[in-house]
PDB file of C-alpha atoms in Angstrom:
ATOM      1  CA  MET N   1      22.599  39.579  91.454  1.00 75.00           C
ATOM      2  CA  SER N   2      25.870  37.709  91.023  1.00 91.00           C
ATOM      3  CA  ARG N   3      24.042  34.653  89.597  1.00 90.00           C
ATOM      4  CA  ALA N   4      22.301  36.815  86.973  1.00 91.00           C
ATOM      5  CA  LEU N   5      25.593  38.486  86.122  1.00 94.00           C
ATOM      6  CA  SER N   6      27.334  35.138  85.696  1.00 93.00           C
ATOM      7  CA  ILE N   7      24.534  33.954  83.390  1.00 93.00           C
ATOM      8  CA  ILE N   8      24.814  37.132  81.290  1.00 94.00           C
ATOM      9  CA  ILE N   9      28.593  36.770  81.053  1.00 95.00           C
ATOM     10  CA  GLU N  10      28.240  33.115  80.059  1.00 94.00           C
ATOM     11  CA  TYR N  11      25.672  34.098  77.431  1.00 95.00           C
ATOM     12  CA  LEU N  12      27.997  36.733  75.969  1.00 95.00           C
ATOM     13  CA  ILE N  13      30.952  34.351  75.908  1.00 96.00           C
ATOM     14  CA  VAL N  14      28.921  31.623  74.194  1.00 95.00           C
ATOM     15  CA  PHE N  15      27.479  34.148  71.728  1.00 95.00           C
ATOM     16  CA  ILE N  16      30.878  35.591  70.789  1.00 96.00           C
ATOM     17  CA  ILE N  17      32.523  32.187  70.400  1.00 96.00           C
ATOM     18  CA  LEU N  18      29.638  30.887  68.277  1.00 94.00           C
ATOM     19  CA  PHE N  19      29.578  34.030  66.139  1.00 95.00           C
ATOM     20  CA  LEU N  20      33.300  33.948  65.429  1.00 94.00           C
ATOM     21  CA  LEU N  21      33.210  30.231  64.705  1.00 93.00           C
ATOM     22  CA  MET N  22      30.201  30.461  62.393  1.00 89.00           C
ATOM     23  CA  TYR N  23      31.325  33.569  60.573  1.00 89.00           C
ATOM     24  CA  PHE N  24      34.806  32.305  59.801  1.00 89.00           C
ATOM     25  CA  VAL N  25      33.684  28.772  58.979  1.00 86.00           C
ATOM     26  CA  PHE N  26      30.956  30.040  56.639  1.00 78.00           C
ATOM     27  CA  THR N  27      33.272  32.498  54.905  1.00 78.00           C
ATOM     28  CA  THR N  28      36.280  30.222  54.496  1.00 79.00           C
ATOM     29  CA  SER N  29      34.951  26.713  53.976  1.00 69.00           C
ATOM     30  CA  GLY N  30      32.186  27.574  51.553  1.00 59.00           C
ATOM     31  CA  MET N  31      29.301  25.990  53.481  1.00 51.00           C
ATOM     32  CA  LYS N  32      26.816  27.058  50.872  1.00 53.00           C
ATOM     33  CA  ASN N  33      24.055  25.614  48.793  1.00 55.00           C
ATOM     34  CA  LYS N  34      26.028  25.366  45.573  1.00 53.00           C
ATOM     35  CA  LYS N  35      24.315  25.191  42.241  1.00 53.00           C
ATOM     36  CA  VAL N  36      26.211  23.019  39.781  1.00 42.00           C
ATOM     37  CA  ASN N  37      25.921  23.535  36.071  1.00 42.00           C
ATOM     38  CA  LYS N  38      25.515  20.332  34.056  1.00 42.00           C
ATOM     39  CA  ASN N  39      27.997  21.456  31.431  1.00 45.00           C
ATOM     40  CA  ASN N  40      30.618  22.215  34.083  1.00 45.00           C
ATOM     41  CA  LYS N  41      32.190  18.732  34.115  1.00 48.00           C
ATOM     42  CA  LYS N  42      35.793  17.698  34.022  1.00 49.00           C
ATOM     43  CA  ASN N  43      36.799  14.043  33.682  1.00 51.00           C
ATOM     44  CA  GLY N  44      33.247  12.910  34.377  1.00 52.00           C
ATOM     45  CA  LYS N  45      33.095  14.686  37.755  1.00 51.00           C
ATOM     46  CA  LYS N  46      30.995  17.689  38.536  1.00 53.00           C
ATOM     47  CA  LYS N  47      33.110  20.682  39.348  1.00 49.00           C
ATOM     48  CA  ASN N  48      31.880  23.369  41.739  1.00 51.00           C
ATOM     49  CA  LYS N  49      33.078  26.893  41.149  1.00 50.00           C
ATOM     50  CA  ASN N  50      32.451  29.879  43.361  1.00 50.00           C
ATOM     51  CA  SER N  51      30.150  32.103  41.406  1.00 50.00           C
ATOM     52  CA  ASP N  52      27.237  34.433  41.834  1.00 51.00           C
ATOM     53  CA  ASP N  53      24.918  31.416  41.828  1.00 57.00           C
ATOM     54  CA  ASP N  54      26.274  30.220  45.187  1.00 67.00           C
ATOM     55  CA  VAL N  55      23.880  31.246  47.924  1.00 72.00           C
ATOM     56  CA  PRO N  56      23.685  30.355  51.624  1.00 79.00           C
ATOM     57  CA  LEU N  57      20.958  27.945  52.654  1.00 84.00           C
ATOM     58  CA  GLU N  58      19.358  30.645  54.812  1.00 86.00           C
ATOM     59  CA  LEU N  59      18.941  32.809  51.718  1.00 87.00           C
ATOM     60  CA  VAL N  60      17.332  29.901  49.882  1.00 88.00           C
ATOM     61  CA  TYR N  61      14.875  29.624  52.802  1.00 88.00           C
ATOM     62  CA  LEU N  62      14.063  33.355  52.687  1.00 89.00           C
ATOM     63  CA  THR N  63      13.680  33.208  48.918  1.00 89.00           C
ATOM     64  CA  GLY N  64      11.279  30.294  49.153  1.00 91.00           C
ATOM     65  CA  ILE N  65       9.149  31.675  51.980  1.00 91.00           C
ATOM     66  CA  TYR N  66       9.157  35.420  51.246  1.00 89.00           C
ATOM     67  CA  GLY N  67       9.974  35.533  47.521  1.00 88.00           C
ATOM     68  CA  ILE N  68      13.078  37.649  47.994  1.00 87.00           C
ATOM     69  CA  ASP N  69      15.359  38.114  44.985  1.00 85.00           C
ATOM     70  CA  PRO N  70      18.832  36.874  45.995  1.00 85.00           C
ATOM     71  CA  LYS N  71      20.511  39.046  43.375  1.00 85.00           C
ATOM     72  CA  ASN N  72      19.508  42.219  45.244  1.00 83.00           C
ATOM     73  CA  ILE N  73      21.138  41.109  48.505  1.00 87.00           C
ATOM     74  CA  ASN N  74      24.728  41.875  49.417  1.00 87.00           C
ATOM     75  CA  LYS N  75      26.128  38.422  50.205  1.00 84.00           C
ATOM     76  CA  LYS N  76      28.853  39.632  52.590  1.00 86.00           C
ATOM     77  CA  VAL N  77      26.399  41.601  54.701  1.00 89.00           C
ATOM     78  CA  PHE N  78      23.924  38.728  54.623  1.00 90.00           C
ATOM     79  CA  ARG N  79      26.629  36.285  55.759  1.00 88.00           C
ATOM     80  CA  PHE N  80      27.338  38.556  58.737  1.00 91.00           C
ATOM     81  CA  VAL N  81      23.632  38.933  59.558  1.00 93.00           C
ATOM     82  CA  TYR N  82      22.817  35.242  59.450  1.00 90.00           C
ATOM     83  CA  SER N  83      25.903  34.458  61.542  1.00 93.00           C
ATOM     84  CA  VAL N  84      24.592  36.888  64.181  1.00 95.00           C
ATOM     85  CA  ILE N  85      21.099  35.400  63.996  1.00 95.00           C
ATOM     86  CA  ASN N  86      22.330  31.815  64.239  1.00 94.00           C
ATOM     87  CA  SER N  87      24.601  32.688  67.174  1.00 96.00           C
ATOM     88  CA  PHE N  88      21.729  34.449  68.940  1.00 96.00           C
ATOM     89  CA  VAL N  89      19.380  31.503  68.416  1.00 96.00           C
ATOM     90  CA  ILE N  90      21.835  28.860  69.596  1.00 96.00           C
ATOM     91  CA  SER N  91      23.155  30.776  72.607  1.00 96.00           C
ATOM     92  CA  THR N  92      19.658  31.794  73.732  1.00 96.00           C
ATOM     93  CA  THR N  93      18.424  28.219  73.425  1.00 96.00           C
ATOM     94  CA  TYR N  94      21.449  27.017  75.373  1.00 95.00           C
ATOM     95  CA  ILE N  95      20.983  29.466  78.244  1.00 94.00           C
ATOM     96  CA  ILE N  96      17.238  28.862  78.505  1.00 93.00           C
ATOM     97  CA  SER N  97      17.544  25.088  78.464  1.00 92.00           C
ATOM     98  CA  VAL N  98      20.458  24.923  80.909  1.00 92.00           C
ATOM     99  CA  TYR N  99      19.252  27.375  83.550  1.00 91.00           C
ATOM    100  CA  LEU N 100      15.484  27.044  83.314  1.00 88.00           C
ATOM    101  CA  VAL N 101      14.827  23.344  83.779  1.00 86.00           C
ATOM    102  CA  LYS N 102      16.413  20.589  85.886  1.00 89.00           C
ATOM    103  CA  ASN N 103      14.912  17.500  84.186  1.00 91.00           C
ATOM    104  CA  VAL N 104      16.999  16.312  81.208  1.00 92.00           C
ATOM    105  CA  ILE N 105      14.089  15.131  79.079  1.00 93.00           C
ATOM    106  CA  LEU N 106      12.231  18.382  79.686  1.00 93.00           C
ATOM    107  CA  LYS N 107      15.409  20.329  78.824  1.00 93.00           C
ATOM    108  CA  VAL N 108      15.600  18.676  75.431  1.00 94.00           C
ATOM    109  CA  CYS N 109      11.910  19.224  74.700  1.00 94.00           C
ATOM    110  CA  ILE N 110      12.051  22.887  75.728  1.00 94.00           C
ATOM    111  CA  ALA N 111      15.287  23.410  73.782  1.00 95.00           C
ATOM    112  CA  VAL N 112      13.743  22.038  70.581  1.00 96.00           C
ATOM    113  CA  VAL N 113      10.618  24.168  70.939  1.00 96.00           C
ATOM    114  CA  VAL N 114      12.601  27.323  71.763  1.00 96.00           C
ATOM    115  CA  LEU N 115      14.999  26.649  68.893  1.00 96.00           C
ATOM    116  CA  ILE N 116      12.202  26.291  66.348  1.00 96.00           C
ATOM    117  CA  LEU N 117      10.362  29.364  67.614  1.00 97.00           C
ATOM    118  CA  LEU N 118      13.492  31.527  67.603  1.00 96.00           C
ATOM    119  CA  ILE N 119      14.439  30.427  64.085  1.00 95.00           C
ATOM    120  CA  ILE N 120      10.965  31.187  62.765  1.00 94.00           C
ATOM    121  CA  ALA N 121      10.811  34.549  64.571  1.00 96.00           C
ATOM    122  CA  CYS N 122      14.307  35.775  63.692  1.00 96.00           C
ATOM    123  CA  TYR N 123      14.261  34.734  60.051  1.00 94.00           C
ATOM    124  CA  GLY N 124      10.692  36.023  59.792  1.00 94.00           C
ATOM    125  CA  LEU N 125      11.883  39.449  60.897  1.00 95.00           C
ATOM    126  CA  LEU N 126      14.825  39.265  58.507  1.00 94.00           C
ATOM    127  CA  GLY N 127      12.531  38.276  55.627  1.00 93.00           C
ATOM    128  CA  ARG N 128      10.157  41.145  56.374  1.00 93.00           C
ATOM    129  CA  TYR N 129      13.130  43.526  56.483  1.00 93.00           C
ATOM    130  CA  TYR N 130      14.287  42.423  53.034  1.00 91.00           C
ATOM    131  CA  ILE N 131      10.728  42.668  51.665  1.00 91.00           C
ATOM    132  CA  TYR N 132      10.506  46.234  53.028  1.00 92.00           C
ATOM    133  CA  LYS N 133      13.907  47.016  51.541  1.00 89.00           C
ATOM    134  CA  GLU N 134      12.926  45.625  48.122  1.00 86.00           C
ATOM    135  CA  ASP N 135       9.649  47.576  48.140  1.00 85.00           C
ATOM    136  CA  ASN N 136      11.472  50.817  48.914  1.00 86.00           C
ATOM    137  CA  LEU N 137      13.993  50.080  46.172  1.00 80.00           C
ATOM    138  CA  LYS N 138      11.177  49.516  43.670  1.00 79.00           C
ATOM    139  CA  GLU N 139       9.445  52.745  44.729  1.00 81.00           C
ATOM    140  CA  ASP N 140      12.697  54.696  44.372  1.00 78.00           C
ATOM    141  CA  ASN N 141      13.250  53.255  40.897  1.00 77.00           C
ATOM    142  CA  LEU N 142       9.702  54.163  39.859  1.00 76.00           C
ATOM    143  CA  MET N 143      10.115  57.710  41.174  1.00 79.00           C
ATOM    144  CA  ASN N 144      13.422  58.090  39.329  1.00 77.00           C
ATOM    145  CA  GLN N 145      11.840  56.855  36.087  1.00 77.00           C
ATOM    146  CA  GLU N 146       8.943  59.292  36.461  1.00 75.00           C
ATOM    147  CA  ASP N 147      11.330  62.168  37.156  1.00 71.00           C
ATOM    148  CA  GLY N 148      13.325  61.256  34.044  1.00 67.00           C
ATOM    149  CA  LYS N 149      10.208  61.327  31.841  1.00 63.00           C
ATOM    150  CA  ASP N 150       9.206  64.827  32.974  1.00 54.00           C
ATOM    151  CA  VAL N 151      12.473  66.392  31.838  1.00 48.00           C
TER     152      VAL N 151
END
């Protein structure tokens, strides 16, 4: 029981440290997929400005795979959610690869497979959530338009 408890505590510590590191690095350093306008040049250099066109790479992935409209997503909430997901994926992969296998080569192989599967599963769930949320938003807008026509 004490070994399982130590593994759980290590998992929580790794998760919390990774979450705090990712969240604050992503919010302060601007690690984003920035879109640069061609007419936004100064002295021959492209100049990046923080604007509504700046989206995280994870959101670009969800937009490409699931067709989600990035304009309907609250960027601050999404930044928090993908920091939680990334922390969960990395810490889970770490714990599984460290405590499950003794062979180093097998650890790396299992870690890569687990990492890919967790990324696909977690972002798949997040994409389906945003699709469900967009569908409900569209239905609510249609119902409000129909109610407005009846009056």
